[in-house]
mmCIF file of N, CA and C in Angstrom:
data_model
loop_
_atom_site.group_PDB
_atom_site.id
_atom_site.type_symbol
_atom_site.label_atom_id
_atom_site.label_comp_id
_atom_site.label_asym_id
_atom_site.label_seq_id
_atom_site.Cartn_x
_atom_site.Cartn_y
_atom_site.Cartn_z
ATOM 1 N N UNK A 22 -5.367 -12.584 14.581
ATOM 2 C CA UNK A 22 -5.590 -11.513 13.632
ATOM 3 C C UNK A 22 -6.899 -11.781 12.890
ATOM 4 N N UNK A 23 -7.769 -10.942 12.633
ATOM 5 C CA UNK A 23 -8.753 -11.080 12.012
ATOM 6 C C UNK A 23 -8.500 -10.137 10.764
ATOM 7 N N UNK A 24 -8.590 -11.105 9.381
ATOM 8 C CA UNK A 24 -8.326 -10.372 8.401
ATOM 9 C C UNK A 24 -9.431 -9.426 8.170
ATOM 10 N N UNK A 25 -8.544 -8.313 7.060
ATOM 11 C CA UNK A 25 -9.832 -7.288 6.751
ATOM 12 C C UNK A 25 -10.020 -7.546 5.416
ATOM 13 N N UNK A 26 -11.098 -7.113 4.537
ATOM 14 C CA UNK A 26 -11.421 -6.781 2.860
ATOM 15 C C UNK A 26 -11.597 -5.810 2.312
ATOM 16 N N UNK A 27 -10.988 -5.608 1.629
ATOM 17 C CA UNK A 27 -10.859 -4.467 1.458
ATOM 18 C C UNK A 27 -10.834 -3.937 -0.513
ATOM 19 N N UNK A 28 -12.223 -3.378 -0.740
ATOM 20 C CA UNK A 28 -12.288 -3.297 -2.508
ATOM 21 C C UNK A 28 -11.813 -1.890 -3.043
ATOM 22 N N UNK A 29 -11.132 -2.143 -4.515
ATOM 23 C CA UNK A 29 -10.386 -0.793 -4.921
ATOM 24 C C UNK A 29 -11.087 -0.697 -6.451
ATOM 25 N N UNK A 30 -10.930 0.393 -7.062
ATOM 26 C CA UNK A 30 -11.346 -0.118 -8.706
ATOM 27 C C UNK A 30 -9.952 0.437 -9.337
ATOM 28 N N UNK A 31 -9.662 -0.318 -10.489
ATOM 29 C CA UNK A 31 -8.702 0.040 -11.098
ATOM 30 C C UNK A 31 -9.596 0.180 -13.024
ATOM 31 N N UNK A 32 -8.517 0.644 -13.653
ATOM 32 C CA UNK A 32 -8.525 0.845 -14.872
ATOM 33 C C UNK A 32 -7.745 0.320 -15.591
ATOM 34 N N UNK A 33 -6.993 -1.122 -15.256
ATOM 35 C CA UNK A 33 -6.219 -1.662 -16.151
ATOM 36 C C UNK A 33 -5.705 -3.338 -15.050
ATOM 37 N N UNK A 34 -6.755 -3.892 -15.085
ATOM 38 C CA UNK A 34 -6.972 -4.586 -14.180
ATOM 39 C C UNK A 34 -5.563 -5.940 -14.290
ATOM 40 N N UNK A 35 -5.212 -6.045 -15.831
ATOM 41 C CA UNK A 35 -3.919 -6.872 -15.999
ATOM 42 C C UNK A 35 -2.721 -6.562 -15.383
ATOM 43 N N UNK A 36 -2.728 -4.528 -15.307
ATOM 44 C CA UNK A 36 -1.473 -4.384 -14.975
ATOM 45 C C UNK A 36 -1.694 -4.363 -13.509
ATOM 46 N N UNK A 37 -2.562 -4.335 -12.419
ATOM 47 C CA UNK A 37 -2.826 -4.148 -11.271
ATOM 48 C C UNK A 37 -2.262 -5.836 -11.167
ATOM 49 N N UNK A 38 -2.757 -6.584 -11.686
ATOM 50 C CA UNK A 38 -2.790 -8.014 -11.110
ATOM 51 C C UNK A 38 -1.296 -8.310 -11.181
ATOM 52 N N UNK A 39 -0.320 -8.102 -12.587
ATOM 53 C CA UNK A 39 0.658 -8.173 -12.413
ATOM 54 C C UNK A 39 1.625 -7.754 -10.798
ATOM 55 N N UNK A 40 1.231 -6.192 -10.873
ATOM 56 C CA UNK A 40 2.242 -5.527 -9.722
ATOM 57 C C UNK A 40 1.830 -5.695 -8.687
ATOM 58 N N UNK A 41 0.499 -6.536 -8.475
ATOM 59 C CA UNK A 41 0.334 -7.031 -6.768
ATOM 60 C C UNK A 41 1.385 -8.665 -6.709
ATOM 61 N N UNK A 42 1.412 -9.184 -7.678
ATOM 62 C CA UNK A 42 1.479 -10.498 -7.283
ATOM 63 C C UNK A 42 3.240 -10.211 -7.664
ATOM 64 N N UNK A 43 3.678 -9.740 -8.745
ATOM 65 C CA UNK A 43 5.185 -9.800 -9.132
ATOM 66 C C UNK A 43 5.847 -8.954 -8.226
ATOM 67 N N UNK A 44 5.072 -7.237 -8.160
ATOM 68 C CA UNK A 44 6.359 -6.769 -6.852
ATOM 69 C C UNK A 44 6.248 -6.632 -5.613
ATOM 70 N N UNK A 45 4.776 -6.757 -4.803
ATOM 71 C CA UNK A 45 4.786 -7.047 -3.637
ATOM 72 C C UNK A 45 4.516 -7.976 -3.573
ATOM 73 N N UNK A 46 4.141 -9.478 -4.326
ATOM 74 C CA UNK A 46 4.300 -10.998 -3.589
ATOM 75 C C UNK A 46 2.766 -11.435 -3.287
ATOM 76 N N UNK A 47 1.981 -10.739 -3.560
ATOM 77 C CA UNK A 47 0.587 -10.721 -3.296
ATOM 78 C C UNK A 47 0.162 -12.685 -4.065
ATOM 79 N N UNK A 48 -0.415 -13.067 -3.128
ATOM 80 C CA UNK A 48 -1.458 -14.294 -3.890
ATOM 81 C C UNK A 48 -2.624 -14.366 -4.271
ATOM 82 N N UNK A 49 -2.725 -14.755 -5.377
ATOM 83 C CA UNK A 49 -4.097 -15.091 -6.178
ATOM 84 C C UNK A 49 -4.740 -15.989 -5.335
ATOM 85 N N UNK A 50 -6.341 -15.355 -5.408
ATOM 86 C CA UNK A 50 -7.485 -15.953 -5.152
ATOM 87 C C UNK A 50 -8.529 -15.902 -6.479
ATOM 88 N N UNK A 51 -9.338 -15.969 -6.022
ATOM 89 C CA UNK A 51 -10.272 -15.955 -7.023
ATOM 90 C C UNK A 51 -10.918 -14.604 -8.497
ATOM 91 N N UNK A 52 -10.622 -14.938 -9.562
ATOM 92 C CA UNK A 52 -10.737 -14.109 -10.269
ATOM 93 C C UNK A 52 -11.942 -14.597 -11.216
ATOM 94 N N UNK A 53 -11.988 -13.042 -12.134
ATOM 95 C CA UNK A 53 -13.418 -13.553 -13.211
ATOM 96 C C UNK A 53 -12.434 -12.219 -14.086
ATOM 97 N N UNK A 54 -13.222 -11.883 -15.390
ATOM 98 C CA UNK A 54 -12.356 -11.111 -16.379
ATOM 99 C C UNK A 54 -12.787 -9.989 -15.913
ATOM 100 N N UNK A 55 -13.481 -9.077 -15.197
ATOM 101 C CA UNK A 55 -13.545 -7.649 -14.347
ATOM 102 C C UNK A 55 -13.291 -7.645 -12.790
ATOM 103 N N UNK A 56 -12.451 -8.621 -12.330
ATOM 104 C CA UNK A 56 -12.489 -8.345 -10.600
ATOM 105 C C UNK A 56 -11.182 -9.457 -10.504
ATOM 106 N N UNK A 57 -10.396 -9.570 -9.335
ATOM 107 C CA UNK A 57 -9.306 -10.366 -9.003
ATOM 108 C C UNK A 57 -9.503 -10.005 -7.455
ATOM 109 N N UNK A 58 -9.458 -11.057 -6.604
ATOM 110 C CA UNK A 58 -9.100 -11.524 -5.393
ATOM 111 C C UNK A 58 -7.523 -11.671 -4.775
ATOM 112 N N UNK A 59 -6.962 -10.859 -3.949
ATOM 113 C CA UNK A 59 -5.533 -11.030 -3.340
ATOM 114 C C UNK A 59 -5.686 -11.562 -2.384
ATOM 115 N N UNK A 60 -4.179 -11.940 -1.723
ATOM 116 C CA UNK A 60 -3.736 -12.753 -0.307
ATOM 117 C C UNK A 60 -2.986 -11.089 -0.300
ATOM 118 N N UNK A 61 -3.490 -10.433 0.409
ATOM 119 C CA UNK A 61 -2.603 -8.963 0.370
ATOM 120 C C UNK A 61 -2.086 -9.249 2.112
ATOM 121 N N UNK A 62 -1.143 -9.866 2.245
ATOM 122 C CA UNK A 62 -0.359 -9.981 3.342
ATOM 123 C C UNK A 62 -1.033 -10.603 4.505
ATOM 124 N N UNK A 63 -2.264 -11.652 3.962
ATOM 125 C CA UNK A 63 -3.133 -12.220 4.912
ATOM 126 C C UNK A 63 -4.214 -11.719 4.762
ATOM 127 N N UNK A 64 -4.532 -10.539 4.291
ATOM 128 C CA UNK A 64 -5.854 -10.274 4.156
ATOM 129 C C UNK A 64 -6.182 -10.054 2.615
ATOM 130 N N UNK A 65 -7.547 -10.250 2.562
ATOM 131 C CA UNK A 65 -8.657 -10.037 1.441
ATOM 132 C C UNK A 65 -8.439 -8.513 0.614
ATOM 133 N N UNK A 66 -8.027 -8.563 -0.540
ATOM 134 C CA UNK A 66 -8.198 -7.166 -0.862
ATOM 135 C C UNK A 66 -9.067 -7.641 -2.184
ATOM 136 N N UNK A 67 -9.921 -6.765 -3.104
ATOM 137 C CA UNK A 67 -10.382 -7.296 -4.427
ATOM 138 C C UNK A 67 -10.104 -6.119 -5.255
ATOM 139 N N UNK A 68 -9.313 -6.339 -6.536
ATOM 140 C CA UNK A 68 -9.684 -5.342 -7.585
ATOM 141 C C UNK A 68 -10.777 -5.480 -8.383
ATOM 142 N N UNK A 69 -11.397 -4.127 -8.566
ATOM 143 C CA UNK A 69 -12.445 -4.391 -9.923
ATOM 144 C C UNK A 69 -12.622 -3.432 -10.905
ATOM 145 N N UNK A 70 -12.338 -3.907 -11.920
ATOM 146 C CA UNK A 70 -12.325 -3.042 -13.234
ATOM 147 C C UNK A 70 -13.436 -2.381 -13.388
ATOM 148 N N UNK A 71 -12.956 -0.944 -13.559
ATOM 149 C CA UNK A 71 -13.547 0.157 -13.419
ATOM 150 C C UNK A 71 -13.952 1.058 -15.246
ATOM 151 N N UNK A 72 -14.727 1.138 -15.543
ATOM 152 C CA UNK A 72 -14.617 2.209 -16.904
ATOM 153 C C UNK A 72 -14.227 3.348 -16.830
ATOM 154 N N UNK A 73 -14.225 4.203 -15.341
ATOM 155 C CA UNK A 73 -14.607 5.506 -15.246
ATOM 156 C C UNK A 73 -13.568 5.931 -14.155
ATOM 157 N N UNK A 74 -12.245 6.511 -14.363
ATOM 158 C CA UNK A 74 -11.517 6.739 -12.712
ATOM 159 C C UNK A 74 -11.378 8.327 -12.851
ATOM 160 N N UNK A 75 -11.647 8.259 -11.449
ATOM 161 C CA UNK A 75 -11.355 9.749 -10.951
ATOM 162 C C UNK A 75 -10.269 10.005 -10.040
ATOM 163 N N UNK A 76 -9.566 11.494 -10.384
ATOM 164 C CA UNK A 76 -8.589 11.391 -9.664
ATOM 165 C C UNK A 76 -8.658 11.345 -8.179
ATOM 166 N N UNK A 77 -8.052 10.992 -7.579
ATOM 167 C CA UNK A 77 -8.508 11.233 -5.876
ATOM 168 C C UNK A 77 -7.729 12.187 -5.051
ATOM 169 N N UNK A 78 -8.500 12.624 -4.277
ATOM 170 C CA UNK A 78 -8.244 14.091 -3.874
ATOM 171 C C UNK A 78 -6.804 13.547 -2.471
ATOM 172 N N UNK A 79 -6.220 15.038 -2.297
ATOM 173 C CA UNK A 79 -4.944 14.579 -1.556
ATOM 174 C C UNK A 79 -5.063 15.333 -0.070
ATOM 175 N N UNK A 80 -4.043 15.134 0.681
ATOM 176 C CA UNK A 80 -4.317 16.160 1.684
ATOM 177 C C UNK A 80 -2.760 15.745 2.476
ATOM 178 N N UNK A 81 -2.356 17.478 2.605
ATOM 179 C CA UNK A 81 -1.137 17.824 2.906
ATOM 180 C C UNK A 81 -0.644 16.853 4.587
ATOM 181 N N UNK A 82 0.360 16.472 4.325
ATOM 182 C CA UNK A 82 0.640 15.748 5.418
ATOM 183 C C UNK A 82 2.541 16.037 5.605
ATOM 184 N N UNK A 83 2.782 15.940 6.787
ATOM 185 C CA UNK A 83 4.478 16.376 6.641
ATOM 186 C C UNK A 83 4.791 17.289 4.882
ATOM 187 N N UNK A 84 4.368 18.325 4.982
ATOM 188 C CA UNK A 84 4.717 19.051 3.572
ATOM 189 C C UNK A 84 4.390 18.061 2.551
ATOM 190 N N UNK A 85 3.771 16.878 2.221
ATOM 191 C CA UNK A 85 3.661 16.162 1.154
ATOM 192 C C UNK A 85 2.617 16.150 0.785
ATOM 193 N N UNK A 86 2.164 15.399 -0.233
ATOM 194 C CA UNK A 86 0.741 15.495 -0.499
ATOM 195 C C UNK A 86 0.247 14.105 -0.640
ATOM 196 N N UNK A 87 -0.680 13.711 0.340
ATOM 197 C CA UNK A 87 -0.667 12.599 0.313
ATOM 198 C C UNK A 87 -1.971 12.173 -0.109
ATOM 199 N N UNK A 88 -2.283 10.789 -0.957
ATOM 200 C CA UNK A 88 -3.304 10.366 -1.236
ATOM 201 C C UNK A 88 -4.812 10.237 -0.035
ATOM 202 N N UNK A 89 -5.394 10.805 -0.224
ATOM 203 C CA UNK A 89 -6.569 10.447 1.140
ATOM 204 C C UNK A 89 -7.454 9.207 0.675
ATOM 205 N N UNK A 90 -7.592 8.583 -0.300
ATOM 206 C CA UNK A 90 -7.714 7.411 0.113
ATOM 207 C C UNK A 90 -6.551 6.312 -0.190
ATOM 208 N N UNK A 91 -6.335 5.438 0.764
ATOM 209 C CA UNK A 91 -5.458 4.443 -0.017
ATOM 210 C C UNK A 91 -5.594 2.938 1.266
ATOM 211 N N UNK A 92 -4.701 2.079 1.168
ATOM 212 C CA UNK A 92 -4.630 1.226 1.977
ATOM 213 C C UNK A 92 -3.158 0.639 2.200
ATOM 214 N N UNK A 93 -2.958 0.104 3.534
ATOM 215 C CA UNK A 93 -1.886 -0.605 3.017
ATOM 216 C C UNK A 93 -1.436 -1.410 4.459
ATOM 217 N N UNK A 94 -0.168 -1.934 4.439
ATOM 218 C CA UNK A 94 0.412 -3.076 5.752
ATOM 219 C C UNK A 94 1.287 -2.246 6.697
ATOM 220 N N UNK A 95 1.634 -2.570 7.802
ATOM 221 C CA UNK A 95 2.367 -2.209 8.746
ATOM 222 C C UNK A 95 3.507 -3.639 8.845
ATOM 223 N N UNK A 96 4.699 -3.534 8.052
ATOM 224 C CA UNK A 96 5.489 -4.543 7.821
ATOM 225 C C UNK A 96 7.022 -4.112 9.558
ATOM 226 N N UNK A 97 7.639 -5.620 9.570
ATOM 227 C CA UNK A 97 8.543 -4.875 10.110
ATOM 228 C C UNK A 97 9.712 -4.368 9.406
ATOM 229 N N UNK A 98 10.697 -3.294 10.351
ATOM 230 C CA UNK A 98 11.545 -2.355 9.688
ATOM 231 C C UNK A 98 12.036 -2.841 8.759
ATOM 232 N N UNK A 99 12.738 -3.882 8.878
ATOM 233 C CA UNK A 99 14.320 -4.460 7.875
ATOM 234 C C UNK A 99 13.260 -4.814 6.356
ATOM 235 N N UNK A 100 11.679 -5.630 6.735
ATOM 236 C CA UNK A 100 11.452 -5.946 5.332
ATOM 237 C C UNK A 100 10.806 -4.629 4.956
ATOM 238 N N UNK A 101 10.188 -3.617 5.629
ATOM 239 C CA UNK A 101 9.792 -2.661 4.844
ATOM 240 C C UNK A 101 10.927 -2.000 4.155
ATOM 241 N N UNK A 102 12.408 -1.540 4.248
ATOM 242 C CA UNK A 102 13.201 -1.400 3.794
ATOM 243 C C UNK A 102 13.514 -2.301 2.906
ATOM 244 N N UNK A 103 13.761 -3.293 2.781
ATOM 245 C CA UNK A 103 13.812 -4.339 1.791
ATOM 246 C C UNK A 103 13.074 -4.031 0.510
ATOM 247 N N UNK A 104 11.560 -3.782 0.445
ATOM 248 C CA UNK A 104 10.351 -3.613 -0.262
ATOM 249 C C UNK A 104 10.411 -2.490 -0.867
ATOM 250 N N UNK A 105 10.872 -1.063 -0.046
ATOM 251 C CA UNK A 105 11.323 -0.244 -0.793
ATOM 252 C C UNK A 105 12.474 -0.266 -1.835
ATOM 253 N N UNK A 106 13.324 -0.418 -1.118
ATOM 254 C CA UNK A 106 14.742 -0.718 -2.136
ATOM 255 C C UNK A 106 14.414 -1.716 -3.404
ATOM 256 N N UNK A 107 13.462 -2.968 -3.234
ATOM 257 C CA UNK A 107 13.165 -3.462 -4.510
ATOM 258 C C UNK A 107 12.225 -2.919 -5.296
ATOM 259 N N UNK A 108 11.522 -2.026 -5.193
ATOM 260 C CA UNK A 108 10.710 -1.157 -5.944
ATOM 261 C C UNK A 108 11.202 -0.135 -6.775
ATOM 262 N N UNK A 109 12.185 0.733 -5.533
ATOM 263 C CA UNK A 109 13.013 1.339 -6.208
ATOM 264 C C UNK A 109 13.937 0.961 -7.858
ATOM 265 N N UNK A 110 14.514 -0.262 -6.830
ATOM 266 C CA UNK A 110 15.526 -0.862 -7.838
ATOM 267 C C UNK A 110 14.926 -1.241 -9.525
ATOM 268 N N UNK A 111 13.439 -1.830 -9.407
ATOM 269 C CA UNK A 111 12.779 -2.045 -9.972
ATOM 270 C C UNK A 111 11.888 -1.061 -11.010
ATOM 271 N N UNK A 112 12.387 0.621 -10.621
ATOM 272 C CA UNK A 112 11.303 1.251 -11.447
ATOM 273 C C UNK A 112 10.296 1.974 -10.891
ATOM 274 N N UNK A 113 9.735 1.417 -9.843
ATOM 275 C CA UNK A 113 8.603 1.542 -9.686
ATOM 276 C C UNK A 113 8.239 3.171 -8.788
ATOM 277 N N UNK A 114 7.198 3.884 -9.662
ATOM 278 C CA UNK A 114 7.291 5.085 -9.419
ATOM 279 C C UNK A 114 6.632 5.354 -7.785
ATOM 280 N N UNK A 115 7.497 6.025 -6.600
ATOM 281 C CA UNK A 115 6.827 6.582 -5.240
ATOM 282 C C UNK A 115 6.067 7.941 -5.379
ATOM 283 N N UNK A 116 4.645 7.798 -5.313
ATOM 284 C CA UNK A 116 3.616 8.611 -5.058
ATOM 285 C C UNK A 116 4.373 9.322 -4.118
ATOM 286 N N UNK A 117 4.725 8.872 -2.933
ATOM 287 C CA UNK A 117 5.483 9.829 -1.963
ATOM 288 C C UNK A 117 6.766 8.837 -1.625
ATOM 289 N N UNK A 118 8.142 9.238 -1.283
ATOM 290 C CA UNK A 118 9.028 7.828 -1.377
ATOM 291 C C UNK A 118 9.370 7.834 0.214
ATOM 292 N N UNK A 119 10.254 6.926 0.153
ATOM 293 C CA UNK A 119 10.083 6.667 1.866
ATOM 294 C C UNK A 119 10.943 7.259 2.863
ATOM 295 N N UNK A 120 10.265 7.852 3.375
ATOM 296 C CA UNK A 120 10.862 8.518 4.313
ATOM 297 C C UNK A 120 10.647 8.350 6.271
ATOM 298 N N UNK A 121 11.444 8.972 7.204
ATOM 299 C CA UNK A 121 10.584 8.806 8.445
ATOM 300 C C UNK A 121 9.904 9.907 9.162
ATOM 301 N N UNK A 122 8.859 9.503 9.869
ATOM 302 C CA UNK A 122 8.206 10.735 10.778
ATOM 303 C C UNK A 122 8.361 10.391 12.365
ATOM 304 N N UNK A 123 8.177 11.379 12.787
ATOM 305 C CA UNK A 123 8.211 10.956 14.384
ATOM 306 C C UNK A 123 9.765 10.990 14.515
ATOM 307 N N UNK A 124 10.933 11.008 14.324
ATOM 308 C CA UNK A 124 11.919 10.687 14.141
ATOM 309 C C UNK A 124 12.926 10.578 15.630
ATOM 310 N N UNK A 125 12.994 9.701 16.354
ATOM 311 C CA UNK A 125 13.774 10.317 17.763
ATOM 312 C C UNK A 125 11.866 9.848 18.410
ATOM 313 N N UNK A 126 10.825 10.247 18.067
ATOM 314 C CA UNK A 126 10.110 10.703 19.034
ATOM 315 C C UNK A 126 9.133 9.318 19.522
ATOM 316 N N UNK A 127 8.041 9.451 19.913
ATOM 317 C CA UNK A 127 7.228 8.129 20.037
ATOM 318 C C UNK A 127 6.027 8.415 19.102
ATOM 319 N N UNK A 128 6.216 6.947 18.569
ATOM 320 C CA UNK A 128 5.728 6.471 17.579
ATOM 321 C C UNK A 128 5.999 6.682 15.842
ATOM 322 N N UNK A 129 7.770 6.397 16.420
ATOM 323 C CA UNK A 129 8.654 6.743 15.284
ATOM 324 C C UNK A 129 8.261 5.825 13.879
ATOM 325 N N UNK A 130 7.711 6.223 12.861
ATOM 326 C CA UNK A 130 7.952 5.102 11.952
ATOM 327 C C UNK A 130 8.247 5.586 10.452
ATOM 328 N N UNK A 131 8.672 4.798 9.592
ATOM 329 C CA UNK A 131 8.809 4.668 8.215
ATOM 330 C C UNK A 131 7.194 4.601 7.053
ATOM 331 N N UNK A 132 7.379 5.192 6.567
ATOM 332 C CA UNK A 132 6.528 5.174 5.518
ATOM 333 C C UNK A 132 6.595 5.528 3.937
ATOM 334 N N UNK A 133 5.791 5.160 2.845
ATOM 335 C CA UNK A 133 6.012 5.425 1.715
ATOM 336 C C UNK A 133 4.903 5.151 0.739
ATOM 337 N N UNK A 134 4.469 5.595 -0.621
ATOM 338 C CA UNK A 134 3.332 5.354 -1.183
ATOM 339 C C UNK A 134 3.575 4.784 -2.172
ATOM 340 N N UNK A 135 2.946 4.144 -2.943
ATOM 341 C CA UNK A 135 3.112 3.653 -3.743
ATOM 342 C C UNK A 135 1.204 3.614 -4.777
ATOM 343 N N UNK A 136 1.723 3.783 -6.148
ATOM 344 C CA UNK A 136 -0.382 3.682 -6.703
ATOM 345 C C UNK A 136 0.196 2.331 -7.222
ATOM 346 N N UNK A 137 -1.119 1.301 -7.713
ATOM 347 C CA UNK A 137 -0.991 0.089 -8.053
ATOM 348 C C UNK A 137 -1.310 0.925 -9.476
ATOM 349 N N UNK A 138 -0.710 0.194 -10.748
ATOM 350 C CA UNK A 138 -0.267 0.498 -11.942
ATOM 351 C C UNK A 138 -1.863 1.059 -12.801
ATOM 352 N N UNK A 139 -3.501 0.599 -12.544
ATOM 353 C CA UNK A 139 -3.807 0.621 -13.253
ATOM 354 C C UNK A 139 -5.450 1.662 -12.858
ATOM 355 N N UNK A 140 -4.638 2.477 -11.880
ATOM 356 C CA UNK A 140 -5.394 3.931 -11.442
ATOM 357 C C UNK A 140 -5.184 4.503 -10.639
ATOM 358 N N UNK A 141 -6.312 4.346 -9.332
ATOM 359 C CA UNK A 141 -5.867 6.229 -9.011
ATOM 360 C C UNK A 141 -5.939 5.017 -7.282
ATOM 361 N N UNK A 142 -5.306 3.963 -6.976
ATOM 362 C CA UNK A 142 -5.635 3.665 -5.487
ATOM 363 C C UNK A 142 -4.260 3.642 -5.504
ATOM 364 N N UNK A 143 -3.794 4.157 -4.049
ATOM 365 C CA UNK A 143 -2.886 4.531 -3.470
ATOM 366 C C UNK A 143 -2.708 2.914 -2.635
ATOM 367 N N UNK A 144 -1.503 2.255 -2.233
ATOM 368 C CA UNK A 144 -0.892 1.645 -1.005
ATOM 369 C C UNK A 144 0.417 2.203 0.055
ATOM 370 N N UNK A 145 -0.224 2.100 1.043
ATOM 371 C CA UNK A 145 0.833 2.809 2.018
ATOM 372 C C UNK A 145 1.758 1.857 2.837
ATOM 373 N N UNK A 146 2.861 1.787 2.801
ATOM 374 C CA UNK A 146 3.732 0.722 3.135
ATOM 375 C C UNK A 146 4.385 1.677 4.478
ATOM 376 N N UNK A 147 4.047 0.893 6.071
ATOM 377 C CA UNK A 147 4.265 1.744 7.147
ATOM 378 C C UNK A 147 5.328 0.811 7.860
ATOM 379 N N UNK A 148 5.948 1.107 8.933
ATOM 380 C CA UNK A 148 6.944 0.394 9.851
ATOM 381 C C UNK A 148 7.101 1.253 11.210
ATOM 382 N N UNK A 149 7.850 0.618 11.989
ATOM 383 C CA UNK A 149 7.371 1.302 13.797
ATOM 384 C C UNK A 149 8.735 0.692 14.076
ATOM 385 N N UNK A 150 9.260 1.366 14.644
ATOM 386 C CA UNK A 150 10.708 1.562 15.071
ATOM 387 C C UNK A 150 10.077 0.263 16.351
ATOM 388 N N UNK A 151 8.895 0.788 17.318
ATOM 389 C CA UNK A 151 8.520 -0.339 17.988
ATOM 390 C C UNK A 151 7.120 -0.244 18.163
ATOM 391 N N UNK A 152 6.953 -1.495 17.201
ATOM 392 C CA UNK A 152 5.292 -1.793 17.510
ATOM 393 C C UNK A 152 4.312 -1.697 18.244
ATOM 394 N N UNK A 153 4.934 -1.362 19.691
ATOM 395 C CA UNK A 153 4.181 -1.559 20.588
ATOM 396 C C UNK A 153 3.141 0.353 20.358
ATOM 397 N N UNK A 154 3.870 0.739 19.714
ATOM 398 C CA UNK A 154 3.604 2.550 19.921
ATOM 399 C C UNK A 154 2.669 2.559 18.168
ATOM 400 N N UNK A 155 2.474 1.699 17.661
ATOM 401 C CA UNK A 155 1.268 1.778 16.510
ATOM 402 C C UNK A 155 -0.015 2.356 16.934
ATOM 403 N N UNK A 156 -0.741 2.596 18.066
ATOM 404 C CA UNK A 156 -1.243 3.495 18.473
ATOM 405 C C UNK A 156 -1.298 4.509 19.211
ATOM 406 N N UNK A 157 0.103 4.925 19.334
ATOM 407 C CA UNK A 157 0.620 5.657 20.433
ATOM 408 C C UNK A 157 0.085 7.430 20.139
ATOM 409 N N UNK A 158 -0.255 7.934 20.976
ATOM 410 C CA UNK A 158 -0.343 9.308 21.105
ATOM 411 C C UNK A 158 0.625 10.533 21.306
#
């Protein structure tokens, strides 16, 4: 696997750092008092405190409205279910909540959104009934 990096800006850079590392498990790397470094599931992600956020524009997907920019992991089924249910359990508000697409069909999978607490970046938490069809047509 070759990790990716991947930079976001937030507007409340304490509460971002909290809800990467307390509810998805994220590890600290390197920080300074405007930017923080994650272990975002093996790869590089960086927040950086932002003065100025704008909302980000959406675009209709299965009747929903989904964030057009965001990022996120392709976990397998049982822990992406897991992750939801503790978020849930936890509070934590779904931008879009989780549901499946493809359903029966190929390239069945689970998905759900989630914004990190301290602006406007979206994470998309995905799953594949079977992996092998993550690029399937």
């Amino acid at each position: 696997m070759q990790p990716f990096h991947l930079a976001f800006p937030t507007a409340d850079l304490a509460a971002t750092r909290a809800f990467l590392t307390d509810m998805l498990g994220a590890g600290l790397g390197r920080e300074s008092e405007r930017w923080v470094d994650f272990d975002f599931f093996g790869h590089q992600i960086t927040s950086h405190l932002v003065d100025d956020m704008d909302d980000a524009a959406k675009n209709p997907v299965d009747g929903k409205q989904i964030p057009a920019f965001h990022f996120g992991i392709v976990m397998q089924w049982d822990d992406w279910q897991a992750l939801a249910d503790k978020l849930d359990e936890k509070g934590v508000p779904f931008e879009v909540g989780p549901y499946i697409r493809f359903q029966g069909e190929v390239g069945e999978q689970g998905t759900f959104f989630v914004r990190e607490p301290g602006g406007n970046t979206a994470l998309e938490f995905k799953t594949f009934r079977n992996f092998d069809q993550l690029f399937a047509k």
